[in-house]
């Protein structure tokens, strides 16, 4: 079935309610994974998708909470029968990152491969593609484009636009208010956008600049509402909540200052038909 699934809607702060950031697009027999946050393979299991059934992985940026389980998706994909290359697309640096992780597990993987004698050796091959300018993936009824967003000093960082038949689905990735994202989201059926809600100052784990700097490279509820209004988005879905626990009614109230359309507070395993 054609669906968008929010696998993990959390952030670096650990939460048993919201796993690390990751989403799944399933369309016309193909599965696309956006980011690989902590617990992604467990969430895939909960919706009945094997890691070996993931066709493409799209990484938004190289913050650890978005890539920490990338190797887990790779190795569990092999365990669950993947027979083709593990295909990953992402920003400059993703190839170096994956190669280093692969090197760290090289001896363990060699022992496992020799002892377990699995038949699907091609499932251990991988192909990591770094986006140089713009990523475009096209099938019969599918076009996927990268959208360069503003998460400075993390550069480059991307959102992704899925044009699936007559539907347009936009994933913001992590970003400030971004005009390029607003343009891409014009008249979108679903805009799935991160949100910085608020943080309480805690001197044990923050300096005075911590909250300001974290807030600075994310998007506020008011800004999201303005972007959704300007883009005339049909449904706004919030994810990647900072922090993972917050007052949901207060968040919606802040967004509706600028946007009076359909707003969904995303939760892990929430699904949307496309």
Short mmCIF file of C-alpha atoms in Angstrom, two decimals:
data_model
loop_
_atom_site.label_atom_id
_atom_site.label_comp_id
_atom_site.label_asym_id
_atom_site.label_seq_id
_atom_site.Cartn_x
_atom_site.Cartn_y
_atom_site.Cartn_z
CA UNK A 1 0.00 0.00 0.00
CA UNK A 2 1.08 3.58 -0.65
CA UNK A 3 1.83 5.25 2.68
CA UNK A 4 4.04 7.67 4.56
CA UNK A 5 5.04 6.37 8.00
CA UNK A 6 6.67 8.39 10.77
CA UNK A 7 9.03 5.85 12.28
CA UNK A 8 10.78 8.16 14.73
CA UNK A 9 9.76 11.71 15.62
CA UNK A 10 12.28 12.46 18.33
CA UNK A 11 15.56 14.34 18.65
CA UNK A 12 18.93 13.66 20.35
CA UNK A 13 17.23 13.64 23.78
CA UNK A 14 16.40 9.98 24.59
CA UNK A 15 12.70 9.14 24.68
CA UNK A 16 10.87 5.81 24.77
CA UNK A 17 7.89 7.58 23.18
CA UNK A 18 9.74 9.18 20.30
CA UNK A 19 12.60 7.25 18.69
CA UNK A 20 15.33 8.86 16.62
CA UNK A 21 14.35 10.74 13.45
CA UNK A 22 13.34 8.51 10.55
CA UNK A 23 10.45 8.27 8.09
CA UNK A 24 9.34 5.77 5.48
CA UNK A 25 7.72 6.33 2.10
CA UNK A 26 6.17 3.22 0.53
CA UNK A 27 4.93 3.74 -3.02
CA UNK A 28 4.24 1.35 -5.87
CA UNK A 29 6.28 -1.48 -4.40
CA UNK A 30 9.35 0.54 -3.37
CA UNK A 31 10.40 1.62 0.11
CA UNK A 32 12.32 4.83 0.74
CA UNK A 33 13.83 5.51 4.16
CA UNK A 34 14.51 9.10 5.14
CA UNK A 35 17.21 9.17 7.83
CA UNK A 36 18.25 6.37 10.17
CA UNK A 37 17.82 7.52 13.74
CA UNK A 38 18.11 5.29 16.79
CA UNK A 39 15.66 2.39 16.85
CA UNK A 40 14.72 2.60 13.18
CA UNK A 41 14.89 -1.16 12.57
CA UNK A 42 12.64 -1.82 15.56
CA UNK A 43 10.10 0.68 14.23
CA UNK A 44 10.29 -0.91 10.77
CA UNK A 45 9.53 -4.25 12.40
CA UNK A 46 6.45 -2.77 14.06
CA UNK A 47 5.00 -1.78 10.67
CA UNK A 48 5.90 -5.10 9.05
CA UNK A 49 8.78 -3.92 6.85
CA UNK A 50 12.07 -5.83 6.84
CA UNK A 51 15.27 -3.78 6.57
CA UNK A 52 16.08 -5.95 3.54
CA UNK A 53 13.00 -4.48 1.84
CA UNK A 54 14.33 -0.91 1.91
CA UNK A 55 15.25 0.14 -1.63
CA UNK A 56 16.78 3.58 -1.03
CA UNK A 57 17.97 5.54 1.98
CA UNK A 58 17.98 9.34 1.85
CA UNK A 59 20.03 11.11 4.52
CA UNK A 60 19.21 14.74 5.28
CA UNK A 61 22.43 15.71 7.08
CA UNK A 62 25.24 14.32 9.19
CA UNK A 63 24.06 15.06 12.70
CA UNK A 64 24.45 11.86 14.71
CA UNK A 65 20.76 11.48 15.61
CA UNK A 66 19.92 11.13 11.89
CA UNK A 67 22.59 8.53 10.99
CA UNK A 68 23.40 6.61 14.17
CA UNK A 69 21.60 3.41 13.02
CA UNK A 70 22.67 3.49 9.37
CA UNK A 71 24.99 0.49 9.79
CA UNK A 72 22.24 -1.35 11.68
CA UNK A 73 19.94 -0.91 8.67
CA UNK A 74 22.76 -2.21 6.46
CA UNK A 75 23.57 -5.34 8.46
CA UNK A 76 19.99 -6.20 9.42
CA UNK A 77 19.05 -5.77 5.77
CA UNK A 78 21.54 -8.49 4.92
CA UNK A 79 20.19 -10.63 7.77
CA UNK A 80 16.66 -10.27 6.39
CA UNK A 81 17.50 -11.29 2.84
CA UNK A 82 18.59 -8.22 0.88
CA UNK A 83 20.05 -9.46 -2.43
CA UNK A 84 20.95 -6.12 -4.01
CA UNK A 85 23.27 -3.25 -3.15
CA UNK A 86 22.59 -1.16 -0.08
CA UNK A 87 21.87 2.24 -1.66
CA UNK A 88 22.33 5.47 0.25
CA UNK A 89 22.07 9.09 -0.93
CA UNK A 90 23.12 12.02 1.21
CA UNK A 91 25.26 15.10 1.69
CA UNK A 92 28.99 15.36 1.15
CA UNK A 93 30.70 13.38 3.90
CA UNK A 94 28.23 10.50 4.06
CA UNK A 95 30.57 8.23 2.09
CA UNK A 96 33.48 8.89 4.46
CA UNK A 97 31.22 8.34 7.46
CA UNK A 98 29.87 5.02 6.23
CA UNK A 99 33.29 3.75 5.16
CA UNK A 100 34.66 4.47 8.64
CA UNK A 101 31.76 2.66 10.31
CA UNK A 102 32.20 -0.22 7.88
CA UNK A 103 35.92 -0.36 8.72
CA UNK A 104 35.13 -0.50 12.44
CA UNK A 105 32.98 -3.61 11.88
CA UNK A 106 35.20 -5.18 9.21
CA UNK A 107 36.60 -8.04 11.30
CA UNK A 108 33.27 -8.77 12.97
CA UNK A 109 31.52 -8.82 9.61
CA UNK A 110 34.16 -11.09 8.08
CA UNK A 111 33.74 -13.63 10.90
CA UNK A 112 29.97 -13.43 10.69
CA UNK A 113 29.96 -13.83 6.90
CA UNK A 114 32.30 -16.84 6.96
CA UNK A 115 30.51 -18.60 9.81
CA UNK A 116 26.87 -17.93 8.92
CA UNK A 117 27.26 -18.94 5.25
CA UNK A 118 24.34 -16.83 4.06
CA UNK A 119 23.55 -17.15 0.34
CA UNK A 120 22.86 -13.47 -0.37
CA UNK A 121 26.45 -12.21 -0.66
CA UNK A 122 25.40 -9.36 -2.96
CA UNK A 123 23.43 -7.96 -0.04
CA UNK A 124 26.73 -6.91 1.53
CA UNK A 125 27.59 -4.65 -1.39
CA UNK A 126 26.86 -0.98 -0.95
CA UNK A 127 26.63 2.16 -3.05
CA UNK A 128 26.90 5.53 -1.32
CA UNK A 129 26.11 8.56 -3.49
CA UNK A 130 26.94 12.08 -2.34
CA UNK A 131 24.73 14.88 -3.63
CA UNK A 132 26.89 17.33 -5.55
CA UNK A 133 24.23 19.84 -6.59
CA UNK A 134 20.75 18.36 -6.74
CA UNK A 135 19.58 14.78 -6.39
CA UNK A 136 16.93 13.59 -8.83
CA UNK A 137 15.60 10.02 -8.76
CA UNK A 138 12.92 9.15 -11.32
CA UNK A 139 10.66 6.16 -11.93
CA UNK A 140 7.39 5.87 -13.85
CA UNK A 141 5.22 7.72 -11.32
CA UNK A 142 7.92 8.86 -8.92
CA UNK A 143 10.27 11.83 -8.83
CA UNK A 144 12.44 12.55 -5.80
CA UNK A 145 14.37 15.81 -5.54
CA UNK A 146 16.69 17.11 -2.88
CA UNK A 147 16.02 20.58 -1.46
CA UNK A 148 19.00 22.39 0.03
CA UNK A 149 17.99 23.79 3.41
CA UNK A 150 19.67 26.02 6.00
CA UNK A 151 20.98 24.17 9.04
CA UNK A 152 24.26 26.12 9.30
CA UNK A 153 26.84 25.36 10.59
CA UNK A 154 25.88 21.83 9.45
CA UNK A 155 26.48 22.03 5.70
CA UNK A 156 25.20 20.80 3.40
CA UNK A 157 21.78 19.80 4.70
CA UNK A 158 18.80 18.67 2.64
CA UNK A 159 15.08 18.20 2.66
CA UNK A 160 13.43 15.95 0.08
CA UNK A 161 10.44 16.40 -2.20
CA UNK A 162 8.56 13.28 -3.34
CA UNK A 163 6.27 13.68 -6.33
CA UNK A 164 4.27 10.46 -6.27
CA UNK A 165 1.68 10.32 -9.01
CA UNK A 166 -0.50 13.35 -8.29
CA UNK A 167 0.72 13.75 -4.68
CA UNK A 168 3.56 15.93 -3.39
CA UNK A 169 5.20 15.04 -0.07
CA UNK A 170 7.90 17.29 1.43
CA UNK A 171 10.33 16.40 4.22
CA UNK A 172 12.08 19.42 5.69
CA UNK A 173 15.03 17.72 7.33
CA UNK A 174 16.56 20.00 9.99
CA UNK A 175 16.45 23.65 9.01
CA UNK A 176 15.79 27.24 9.85
CA UNK A 177 12.93 28.97 8.05
CA UNK A 178 13.96 28.31 4.46
CA UNK A 179 12.64 29.99 1.31
CA UNK A 180 13.81 27.12 -0.92
CA UNK A 181 11.78 24.72 1.21
CA UNK A 182 8.77 27.02 1.09
CA UNK A 183 8.97 27.12 -2.71
CA UNK A 184 9.26 23.33 -2.95
CA UNK A 185 6.33 22.90 -0.57
CA UNK A 186 3.97 25.01 -2.68
CA UNK A 187 0.52 23.35 -2.60
CA UNK A 188 2.03 20.22 -1.04
CA UNK A 189 -0.33 17.45 0.05
CA UNK A 190 1.91 16.75 3.06
CA UNK A 191 4.62 18.94 4.55
CA UNK A 192 6.50 16.99 7.23
CA UNK A 193 8.47 19.59 9.15
CA UNK A 194 10.75 19.68 12.17
CA UNK A 195 9.99 22.04 15.05
CA UNK A 196 11.85 23.68 17.91
CA UNK A 197 9.30 24.02 20.69
CA UNK A 198 11.34 25.30 23.64
CA UNK A 199 14.02 24.27 26.12
CA UNK A 200 14.23 24.98 29.84
CA UNK A 201 17.62 26.20 30.99
CA UNK A 202 19.56 23.60 32.96
CA UNK A 203 23.02 24.77 34.07
CA UNK A 204 24.17 21.17 34.56
CA UNK A 205 24.07 20.52 30.80
CA UNK A 206 23.83 23.93 29.16
CA UNK A 207 25.65 27.23 28.91
CA UNK A 208 23.76 30.46 28.43
CA UNK A 209 24.31 30.17 24.68
CA UNK A 210 23.09 26.58 24.33
CA UNK A 211 19.37 27.31 23.98
CA UNK A 212 19.96 30.30 21.68
CA UNK A 213 22.22 28.29 19.38
CA UNK A 214 19.95 25.24 19.21
CA UNK A 215 16.94 27.46 18.57
CA UNK A 216 18.86 29.37 15.91
CA UNK A 217 19.27 26.45 13.49
CA UNK A 218 15.79 25.01 13.86
CA UNK A 219 12.36 26.42 12.99
CA UNK A 220 9.93 27.93 15.51
CA UNK A 221 6.21 27.07 15.52
CA UNK A 222 5.33 30.58 14.35
CA UNK A 223 7.76 30.33 11.43
CA UNK A 224 6.40 26.92 10.43
CA UNK A 225 2.92 28.34 10.42
CA UNK A 226 4.01 31.20 8.19
CA UNK A 227 5.80 28.86 5.78
CA UNK A 228 2.78 26.53 5.59
CA UNK A 229 0.48 29.49 4.98
CA UNK A 230 2.67 30.99 2.24
CA UNK A 231 3.05 27.59 0.55
CA UNK A 232 -0.68 26.84 0.86
CA UNK A 233 0.09 23.42 2.30
CA UNK A 234 -2.86 21.03 2.47
CA UNK A 235 -1.68 19.15 5.58
CA UNK A 236 1.13 20.10 7.96
CA UNK A 237 2.67 17.24 9.92
CA UNK A 238 5.12 18.07 12.71
CA UNK A 239 8.04 15.82 13.61
CA UNK A 240 11.57 15.91 15.10
CA UNK A 241 10.33 17.67 18.21
CA UNK A 242 12.83 19.54 20.37
CA UNK A 243 12.25 18.59 23.14
CA UNK A 244 10.35 15.28 22.70
CA UNK A 245 7.89 16.07 25.52
CA UNK A 246 5.91 19.33 25.31
CA UNK A 247 2.46 20.91 25.57
CA UNK A 248 0.76 19.87 22.33
CA UNK A 249 -2.14 22.31 22.64
CA UNK A 250 0.23 25.22 23.20
CA UNK A 251 2.27 24.19 20.15
CA UNK A 252 -0.78 24.10 17.89
CA UNK A 253 -1.90 27.48 19.23
CA UNK A 254 1.45 29.00 18.27
CA UNK A 255 1.29 27.56 14.74
CA UNK A 256 -2.28 28.70 14.18
CA UNK A 257 -1.24 32.31 14.67
CA UNK A 258 -0.19 32.09 11.02
CA UNK A 259 -1.71 28.88 9.60
CA UNK A 260 -5.33 27.81 9.97
CA UNK A 261 -5.07 24.64 7.89
CA UNK A 262 -4.82 20.96 8.84
CA UNK A 263 -2.15 20.45 11.54
CA UNK A 264 -1.03 17.05 12.83
CA UNK A 265 1.25 16.51 15.82
CA UNK A 266 3.27 13.59 14.54
CA UNK A 267 3.79 10.49 16.64
CA UNK A 268 5.93 7.41 16.08
CA UNK A 269 4.22 4.86 13.77
CA UNK A 270 1.63 7.37 12.55
CA UNK A 271 0.72 6.68 8.89
CA UNK A 272 -0.75 8.70 6.06
CA UNK A 273 -2.26 7.28 2.86
CA UNK A 274 -0.91 8.70 -0.40
#
